Amino acid sequence: MSCDFLAMAAPGVRNLMPYQPGKPESELRRELGLSDIIKLASNENPLGPSSAAVQTAAATLSECARYPDGNGHELKAALAAHHGVDAACLTLGNGSNDVLELLARAFCTSADQVLFSDHAFAVYPLVAQAVGAESVVAPASGAGQAMPYGHDLAAMADRISHRTRLIFLANPNNPTGTWIDAATLEAFVSVVPETCLVVVDEAYTQYAASCGVSTALDWLTRFPNLVVTRTFSKAYGLAGLRVGYSVSRPEVADLMNRVRQPFNVNLPAQAAAIAALADASHLARSVELNDVQRARLVESCHERGLSSLPSAANFVCLDMGRDAQPIFQAILRRGVIVRPVANYGLPNHLRVTVGTEPENIRFIQALDEALML
Ligand SMILES: Cc1ncc(COP(=O)(O)O)c(C=O)c1O
C-alpha cells in the first residue's frame, strides 16, 4: 500500500520550498575538489566570534549532560541590562529565524495575512505559508529610487487590511542591504492598527548603526504592537551556535513562549552569547572592518562599471547588468562562494558578503576573470 504523504501534509506545507542557504565550503570542496575556498555567501562575520565567547562556550561542554536553562535566565538578564528593558520583554530563539517562526505560529492562522515587501528576506513567506496564512507582497521601491528594490512603506501601508496580523520589515533588508530612515519607519508604525504586529527585523543593526540607521527599540513603549528581532549570527559572529531574540511587550513574549520549544537555545550558545555581548571591543572591530572593507569593495566594483545597491549591512548587492548565474558559477569555480539572488526576483544581481581585505581582493580577482569569459 502506498501512502499519499503529500495529501496528508498540512496545507501550508504542501507547496513549501525549503529555505536555500548559502553553499557550504565543504560542499564545494566535494564537488570541485578545491581546497582553497572562501565563503562570502551567508553574511557571517569574517573575523569570527569573540575569543571570550569561544572559551566560555567551550567551558560549558563538560556540563552538557544537563539540559540548558529553558528560560535562558542569565542570557535574558544580560540582554535586559544591555537594552534597558525588562527581561519579560525578551523571547530567545534558535537564531532569529526561530523567533520569526514563533511569531507566525503564535499569531497567525489560515484566516490571516502576513505582509512584507518584494525582495524582502526569504524566511517571511516561509513562516507565513507554514502556518497556512496568506502572504501579501507589497511592491518594492523602483530601481531609480534612493533605495532601489528597498521597502516602499507607502505601498505597504496601502496593503494593510483587517486580516493583516503580521508585518515583517527588515532594516536593513537582506538581500538588498537597503534601509528605512527613522522618520519614515516611525510614521509607518504609527498608522498600523494595533491588531497587527509590526516586526522590525534588525539582524544587521550593529553594522547599520555606523551608517546612521536607527533602531526601532526606542519606540517599544509607544507602540504596543511593535516587535524588534535581533541575532548573534552576524556582527557577533555566532551563526553556528544559533542565538536570536525579540524584544516586545511582555504579553507578546508570553504568547510566543507558549509555542517555543522548551530548550531552543542550547547551553554553549547561551554562554557564548552572554560573553559576546560583553565583548564590546570585538564588536567594534567587526563593525569597523566592515565599514572600511565594504567601501573598498563597492569602489572596486564601481571601477569595473558595476553598480551596487546602497548597503548599511555586511554585504553588497551587485548589479551584473546581465544574468548573474553564469558569473556566479565562474566565480564558484575559482573557489569563491557568493550568493545569486534570482530567487529574490533579482536575477542580474549577486549578493557578496564583505570579507577581510584578502578575501575581498580574492573575490575581485575571481570577478575580473569571470567577467572576461
Ligand atoms: C534579515 C535577516 N533576518 C533574519 C536572519 C536569520 O538569521 P539567524 O536565524 O541566523 O538569526 C537573517 C539571516 O540571514 C537575515 O538576513
Short mmCIF file of C-alpha atoms and ligand atoms in Angstrom, two decimals:
data_model
loop_
_atom_site.label_atom_id
_atom_site.label_comp_id
_atom_site.label_asym_id
_atom_site.label_seq_id
_atom_site.Cartn_x
_atom_site.Cartn_y
_atom_site.Cartn_z
CA MET A 1 0.00 0.00 0.00
CA SER A 2 1.41 3.40 -0.91
CA CYS A 3 0.57 6.44 1.14
CA ASP A 4 -0.04 9.88 -0.33
CA PHE A 5 2.07 11.72 2.19
CA LEU A 6 1.73 14.97 0.25
CA ALA A 7 -2.06 14.85 0.67
CA MET A 8 -1.55 14.06 4.34
CA ALA A 9 0.70 17.08 4.91
CA ALA A 10 -0.70 20.30 6.38
CA PRO A 11 -1.99 22.53 3.54
CA GLY A 12 0.63 25.21 4.19
CA VAL A 13 3.44 22.66 4.00
CA ARG A 14 2.44 21.01 0.69
CA ASN A 15 3.86 23.73 -1.57
CA LEU A 16 6.55 24.93 0.80
CA MET A 17 10.03 25.19 -0.73
CA PRO A 18 12.76 24.84 1.91
CA TYR A 19 14.99 27.85 2.58
CA GLN A 20 18.09 27.74 0.37
CA PRO A 21 21.15 28.57 2.44
CA GLY A 22 24.49 29.76 1.03
CA LYS A 23 26.58 26.92 -0.37
CA PRO A 24 28.73 25.41 2.39
CA GLU A 25 32.51 25.32 1.75
CA SER A 26 32.58 21.57 2.37
CA GLU A 27 30.07 21.02 -0.46
CA LEU A 28 32.15 22.98 -2.97
CA ARG A 29 35.26 21.10 -1.81
CA ARG A 30 33.49 17.80 -2.51
CA GLU A 31 32.08 18.94 -5.85
CA LEU A 32 35.14 20.61 -7.36
CA GLY A 33 37.97 19.09 -5.35
CA LEU A 34 39.14 22.60 -4.44
CA SER A 35 40.98 23.11 -1.17
CA ASP A 36 41.35 26.88 -1.04
CA ILE A 37 37.81 28.18 -0.72
CA ILE A 38 36.37 31.38 0.67
CA LYS A 39 32.73 31.84 1.52
CA LEU A 40 31.14 35.26 1.11
CA ALA A 41 27.61 33.89 0.84
CA SER A 42 25.88 33.99 4.22
CA ASN A 43 26.73 37.37 5.74
CA GLU A 44 28.85 35.87 8.50
CA ASN A 45 31.48 37.84 10.43
CA PRO A 46 34.83 37.32 8.65
CA LEU A 47 36.67 37.94 11.95
CA GLY A 48 34.80 35.04 13.53
CA PRO A 49 33.46 35.15 17.08
CA SER A 50 34.93 36.89 20.11
CA SER A 51 37.60 34.61 21.64
CA ALA A 52 35.94 35.16 25.03
CA ALA A 53 32.72 33.75 23.58
CA VAL A 54 34.50 30.68 22.24
CA GLN A 55 36.25 30.00 25.53
CA THR A 56 33.10 30.46 27.56
CA ALA A 57 31.11 28.19 25.26
CA ALA A 58 33.83 25.52 25.35
CA ALA A 59 33.88 25.59 29.13
CA THR A 60 30.20 24.60 29.22
CA LEU A 61 30.73 21.38 27.26
CA SER A 62 31.58 19.35 30.35
CA GLU A 63 28.08 20.27 31.63
CA CYS A 64 26.28 19.11 28.51
CA ALA A 65 24.71 16.06 30.16
CA ARG A 66 22.34 18.61 31.69
CA TYR A 67 19.60 20.47 29.87
CA PRO A 68 20.25 24.17 29.36
CA ASP A 69 18.21 26.70 31.29
CA GLY A 70 14.99 26.54 29.29
CA ASN A 71 14.15 30.12 30.20
CA GLY A 72 17.62 31.45 29.41
CA HIS A 73 17.59 33.42 32.65
CA GLU A 74 21.20 34.66 32.54
CA LEU A 75 21.19 35.49 28.86
CA LYS A 76 17.92 37.35 29.25
CA ALA A 77 19.34 39.24 32.25
CA ALA A 78 22.38 40.25 30.18
CA LEU A 79 20.18 41.32 27.25
CA ALA A 80 17.77 43.16 29.55
CA ALA A 81 20.65 45.15 31.03
CA HIS A 82 22.15 45.74 27.58
CA HIS A 83 18.92 47.16 26.16
CA GLY A 84 17.49 48.67 29.33
CA VAL A 85 14.31 46.58 29.10
CA ASP A 86 12.53 44.19 31.42
CA ALA A 87 13.58 40.53 30.90
CA ALA A 88 9.88 39.70 30.44
CA CYS A 89 10.03 41.56 27.10
CA LEU A 90 12.56 39.07 25.68
CA THR A 91 11.98 35.87 23.74
CA LEU A 92 15.02 33.74 22.89
CA GLY A 93 15.28 31.80 19.67
CA ASN A 94 17.41 29.22 17.92
CA GLY A 95 18.63 32.05 15.71
CA SER A 96 16.29 34.92 14.95
CA ASN A 97 14.81 32.65 12.29
CA ASP A 98 13.23 30.69 15.13
CA VAL A 99 11.80 33.90 16.58
CA LEU A 100 10.23 34.84 13.22
CA GLU A 101 8.63 31.40 13.14
CA LEU A 102 7.38 31.71 16.73
CA LEU A 103 5.64 34.94 15.77
CA ALA A 104 3.83 33.30 12.87
CA ARG A 105 2.87 30.28 14.96
CA ALA A 106 1.68 32.31 17.92
CA PHE A 107 -0.30 34.89 15.96
CA CYS A 108 -1.35 33.60 12.53
CA THR A 109 -3.93 31.18 11.24
CA SER A 110 -5.20 30.48 7.73
CA ALA A 111 -7.60 33.40 8.17
CA ASP A 112 -4.76 35.90 8.49
CA GLN A 113 -2.45 37.78 6.17
CA VAL A 114 1.26 38.38 6.59
CA LEU A 115 2.55 41.46 4.82
CA PHE A 116 6.12 42.06 3.63
CA SER A 117 7.91 43.72 0.74
CA ASP A 118 9.01 42.27 -2.56
CA HIS A 119 12.75 41.36 -2.36
CA ALA A 120 12.50 41.03 1.45
CA PHE A 121 14.17 38.26 3.48
CA ALA A 122 13.12 34.83 2.18
CA VAL A 123 12.04 33.45 5.54
CA TYR A 124 8.98 35.74 5.83
CA PRO A 125 6.90 33.92 3.18
CA LEU A 126 8.09 30.56 4.52
CA VAL A 127 6.91 31.13 8.08
CA ALA A 128 3.61 32.54 6.82
CA GLN A 129 2.99 29.65 4.45
CA ALA A 130 3.89 27.01 7.03
CA VAL A 131 1.00 28.14 9.24
CA GLY A 132 -1.36 28.48 6.29
CA ALA A 133 -1.50 32.29 6.40
CA GLU A 134 -1.76 34.29 3.20
CA SER A 135 1.37 36.21 2.18
CA VAL A 136 0.75 39.70 0.82
CA VAL A 137 3.75 41.08 -1.04
CA ALA A 138 3.94 44.85 -1.43
CA PRO A 139 5.87 46.19 -4.42
CA ALA A 140 9.31 47.49 -3.57
CA SER A 141 10.75 50.92 -4.41
CA GLY A 142 11.60 51.29 -8.08
CA ALA A 143 15.09 50.77 -9.49
CA GLY A 144 15.56 54.54 -9.89
CA GLN A 145 14.64 55.43 -6.28
CA ALA A 146 17.06 56.37 -3.48
CA MET A 147 16.67 52.84 -2.05
CA PRO A 148 16.28 50.75 -5.20
CA TYR A 149 14.36 47.50 -4.59
CA GLY A 150 14.01 48.53 -0.93
CA HIS A 151 10.87 48.67 1.19
CA ASP A 152 8.21 51.11 -0.01
CA LEU A 153 6.31 51.80 3.20
CA ALA A 154 3.54 53.75 1.46
CA ALA A 155 2.88 50.72 -0.76
CA MET A 156 2.94 48.52 2.33
CA ALA A 157 0.52 50.77 4.24
CA ASP A 158 -1.88 50.56 1.28
CA ARG A 159 -1.98 46.77 1.58
CA ILE A 160 -2.88 46.57 5.26
CA SER A 161 -6.32 45.01 5.65
CA HIS A 162 -8.45 43.88 8.57
CA ARG A 163 -6.85 40.43 8.01
CA THR A 164 -3.23 41.61 8.33
CA ARG A 165 -1.86 40.08 11.52
CA LEU A 166 1.91 40.42 11.00
CA ILE A 167 4.07 42.84 9.03
CA PHE A 168 7.72 41.95 8.52
CA LEU A 169 10.17 44.76 7.82
CA ALA A 170 13.89 44.09 7.56
CA ASN A 171 16.02 47.10 8.45
CA PRO A 172 18.44 46.83 6.72
CA ASN A 173 16.96 44.35 4.32
CA ASN A 174 18.60 41.17 3.09
CA PRO A 175 19.44 40.71 0.19
CA THR A 176 19.29 44.36 -0.90
CA GLY A 177 21.13 45.98 2.03
CA THR A 178 18.75 48.96 1.75
CA TRP A 179 17.35 50.61 4.85
CA ILE A 180 14.42 52.68 6.12
CA ASP A 181 15.04 56.02 7.79
CA ALA A 182 13.73 56.53 11.31
CA ALA A 183 11.10 59.16 10.48
CA THR A 184 9.56 57.07 7.68
CA LEU A 185 9.53 53.92 9.78
CA GLU A 186 8.09 55.66 12.81
CA ALA A 187 5.33 57.27 10.72
CA PHE A 188 4.51 53.85 9.26
CA VAL A 189 4.35 52.08 12.64
CA SER A 190 2.07 54.80 13.97
CA VAL A 191 -0.59 54.09 11.29
CA VAL A 192 -0.60 50.30 11.65
CA PRO A 193 -3.70 49.13 13.56
CA GLU A 194 -2.90 47.70 16.97
CA THR A 195 -4.47 44.39 15.90
CA CYS A 196 -1.46 43.86 13.67
CA LEU A 197 2.10 43.24 14.89
CA VAL A 198 4.92 45.14 13.18
CA VAL A 199 8.09 43.07 13.29
CA VAL A 200 11.24 45.07 12.63
CA ASP A 201 13.98 42.57 11.84
CA GLU A 202 17.27 44.16 12.88
CA ALA A 203 19.63 41.28 12.05
CA TYR A 204 22.24 43.73 10.72
CA THR A 205 21.61 46.59 13.13
CA GLN A 206 25.16 46.81 14.52
CA TYR A 207 26.54 47.42 11.03
CA ALA A 208 23.68 49.75 10.17
CA ALA A 209 24.19 51.87 13.29
CA SER A 210 27.55 53.03 11.96
CA CYS A 211 25.71 54.25 8.81
CA GLY A 212 23.29 56.27 10.96
CA VAL A 213 20.37 53.82 10.72
CA SER A 214 18.31 53.92 13.93
CA THR A 215 16.89 51.03 15.88
CA ALA A 216 13.17 50.71 16.50
CA LEU A 217 13.85 49.55 20.08
CA ASP A 218 13.35 53.06 21.43
CA TRP A 219 9.70 53.05 20.33
CA LEU A 220 8.64 49.90 22.15
CA THR A 221 6.99 51.82 24.96
CA ARG A 222 4.96 53.90 22.48
CA PHE A 223 3.81 51.15 20.14
CA PRO A 224 2.39 48.06 21.90
CA ASN A 225 2.26 46.13 18.61
CA LEU A 226 5.98 46.59 17.81
CA VAL A 227 8.37 43.64 17.94
CA VAL A 228 12.10 44.00 17.25
CA THR A 229 14.17 40.94 16.36
CA ARG A 230 17.94 40.65 16.72
CA THR A 231 20.56 37.97 16.17
CA PHE A 232 24.00 36.91 17.35
CA SER A 233 24.67 35.38 13.90
CA LYS A 234 26.01 38.44 12.11
CA ALA A 235 28.13 41.11 13.82
CA TYR A 236 28.65 38.89 16.90
CA GLY A 237 29.96 36.05 14.73
CA LEU A 238 27.95 33.23 16.33
CA ALA A 239 25.93 31.97 13.34
CA GLY A 240 26.89 28.36 14.03
CA LEU A 241 25.56 28.47 17.59
CA ARG A 242 22.09 29.79 16.66
CA VAL A 243 21.02 32.52 19.05
CA GLY A 244 18.48 35.24 18.30
CA TYR A 245 15.84 37.07 20.28
CA SER A 246 12.99 39.50 20.14
CA VAL A 247 12.06 42.46 22.28
CA SER A 248 8.34 43.13 22.60
CA ARG A 249 5.62 43.81 25.10
CA PRO A 250 5.67 41.08 27.82
CA GLU A 251 2.19 39.95 26.71
CA VAL A 252 3.52 39.26 23.21
CA ALA A 253 6.60 37.49 24.60
CA ASP A 254 4.34 35.37 26.80
CA LEU A 255 2.33 34.17 23.78
CA MET A 256 5.48 33.41 21.76
CA ASN A 257 6.82 31.49 24.71
CA ARG A 258 3.78 29.20 24.64
CA VAL A 259 4.79 27.78 21.23
CA ARG A 260 8.54 27.82 21.86
CA GLN A 261 10.41 24.53 22.19
CA PRO A 262 11.41 24.17 25.86
CA PHE A 263 15.19 24.17 25.25
CA ASN A 264 15.51 26.01 21.96
CA VAL A 265 18.81 27.73 22.80
CA ASN A 266 21.48 25.28 23.84
CA LEU A 267 23.97 25.55 26.69
CA PRO A 268 27.15 26.66 24.82
CA ALA A 269 25.07 29.06 22.74
CA GLN A 270 23.63 30.82 25.79
CA ALA A 271 27.07 31.10 27.39
CA ALA A 272 28.69 32.35 24.18
CA ALA A 273 26.01 34.96 23.63
CA ILE A 274 26.50 36.39 27.14
CA ALA A 275 30.27 36.61 26.59
CA ALA A 276 29.85 38.08 23.09
CA LEU A 277 27.55 40.76 24.42
CA ALA A 278 30.19 41.74 26.97
CA ASP A 279 32.99 41.90 24.38
CA ALA A 280 32.30 45.37 23.02
CA SER A 281 35.76 45.70 21.50
CA HIS A 282 35.33 42.64 19.25
CA LEU A 283 32.03 44.04 18.06
CA ALA A 284 33.60 47.46 17.40
CA ARG A 285 36.48 45.83 15.45
CA SER A 286 33.98 43.83 13.40
CA VAL A 287 31.90 46.88 12.52
CA GLU A 288 34.99 48.95 11.71
CA LEU A 289 36.39 46.27 9.41
CA ASN A 290 33.05 46.08 7.67
CA ASP A 291 32.83 49.87 7.19
CA VAL A 292 36.28 50.05 5.61
CA GLN A 293 36.05 46.89 3.52
CA ARG A 294 32.51 47.49 2.28
CA ALA A 295 33.55 50.90 0.96
CA ARG A 296 36.58 49.37 -0.81
CA LEU A 297 34.56 46.51 -2.24
CA VAL A 298 31.93 48.89 -3.60
CA GLU A 299 34.64 51.14 -5.05
CA SER A 300 36.36 48.20 -6.78
CA CYS A 301 33.05 47.14 -8.30
CA HIS A 302 32.21 50.65 -9.45
CA GLU A 303 35.66 50.88 -11.09
CA ARG A 304 34.62 47.84 -13.09
CA GLY A 305 31.43 49.53 -14.22
CA LEU A 306 29.19 47.51 -11.91
CA SER A 307 26.61 49.31 -9.83
CA SER A 308 25.59 48.25 -6.35
CA LEU A 309 22.53 48.83 -4.21
CA PRO A 310 23.06 51.08 -1.19
CA SER A 311 24.01 48.89 1.77
CA ALA A 312 24.04 49.51 5.51
CA ALA A 313 24.80 45.85 6.19
CA ASN A 314 27.79 43.50 5.88
CA PHE A 315 27.07 42.60 2.27
CA VAL A 316 26.57 44.34 -1.04
CA CYS A 317 24.14 43.50 -3.77
CA LEU A 318 25.91 43.97 -7.11
CA ASP A 319 24.19 44.50 -10.44
CA MET A 320 25.96 42.43 -13.09
CA GLY A 321 23.91 44.07 -15.84
CA ARG A 322 23.01 40.63 -17.22
CA ASP A 323 22.05 37.17 -15.97
CA ALA A 324 24.23 36.73 -12.89
CA GLN A 325 24.08 32.93 -12.80
CA PRO A 326 26.97 32.22 -15.24
CA ILE A 327 29.11 34.79 -13.41
CA PHE A 328 28.24 33.17 -10.08
CA GLN A 329 29.28 29.77 -11.48
CA ALA A 330 32.55 31.11 -12.87
CA ILE A 331 33.38 32.75 -9.53
CA LEU A 332 32.48 29.50 -7.78
CA ARG A 333 34.90 27.52 -9.96
CA ARG A 334 37.60 29.86 -8.67
CA GLY A 335 36.83 28.83 -5.10
CA VAL A 336 34.80 31.90 -4.10
CA ILE A 337 31.23 31.34 -2.93
CA VAL A 338 28.86 34.30 -3.26
CA ARG A 339 25.06 34.32 -3.44
CA PRO A 340 22.89 34.51 -6.54
CA VAL A 341 19.59 36.20 -5.69
CA ALA A 342 17.33 35.26 -8.62
CA ASN A 343 15.05 33.60 -6.05
CA TYR A 344 14.53 37.11 -4.63
CA GLY A 345 13.44 38.43 -8.03
CA LEU A 346 16.88 39.88 -8.73
CA PRO A 347 18.31 37.64 -11.49
CA ASN A 348 21.02 40.14 -12.53
CA HIS A 349 22.37 40.64 -9.02
CA LEU A 350 24.87 38.82 -6.83
CA ARG A 351 24.99 39.34 -3.08
CA VAL A 352 28.53 39.39 -1.72
CA THR A 353 29.33 39.33 1.98
CA VAL A 354 32.04 41.79 2.99
CA GLY A 355 35.08 39.74 3.96
CA THR A 356 38.56 40.54 5.20
CA GLU A 357 40.78 42.54 2.86
CA PRO A 358 42.49 39.42 1.38
CA GLU A 359 39.09 37.75 0.88
CA ASN A 360 37.67 40.77 -0.90
CA ILE A 361 40.76 41.02 -3.13
CA ARG A 362 40.36 37.35 -3.99
CA PHE A 363 36.70 37.92 -4.84
CA ILE A 364 37.57 40.86 -7.10
CA GLN A 365 40.21 38.74 -8.89
CA ALA A 366 37.67 35.96 -9.42
CA LEU A 367 35.11 38.53 -10.59
CA ASP A 368 37.59 40.02 -13.09
CA GLU A 369 38.29 36.58 -14.53
CA ALA A 370 34.58 35.72 -14.64
CA LEU A 371 33.70 38.98 -16.41
CA MET A 372 36.30 38.30 -19.11
CA LEU A 373 34.84 34.91 -20.03
C1 LIG B 1 17.20 39.89 7.57
C2 LIG B 1 17.52 38.62 8.27
N1 LIG B 1 16.76 38.25 9.31
C3 LIG B 1 16.97 37.12 9.99
C4 LIG B 1 18.00 36.27 9.62
C5 LIG B 1 18.12 34.97 10.37
O1 LIG B 1 19.35 34.85 10.97
P1 LIG B 1 19.57 33.87 12.21
O2 LIG B 1 18.48 32.85 12.19
O3 LIG B 1 20.91 33.28 11.97
O4 LIG B 1 19.49 34.74 13.41
C6 LIG B 1 18.82 36.58 8.54
C7 LIG B 1 19.88 35.67 8.11
O5 LIG B 1 20.47 35.76 7.08
C8 LIG B 1 18.57 37.79 7.85
O6 LIG B 1 19.31 38.16 6.80
#
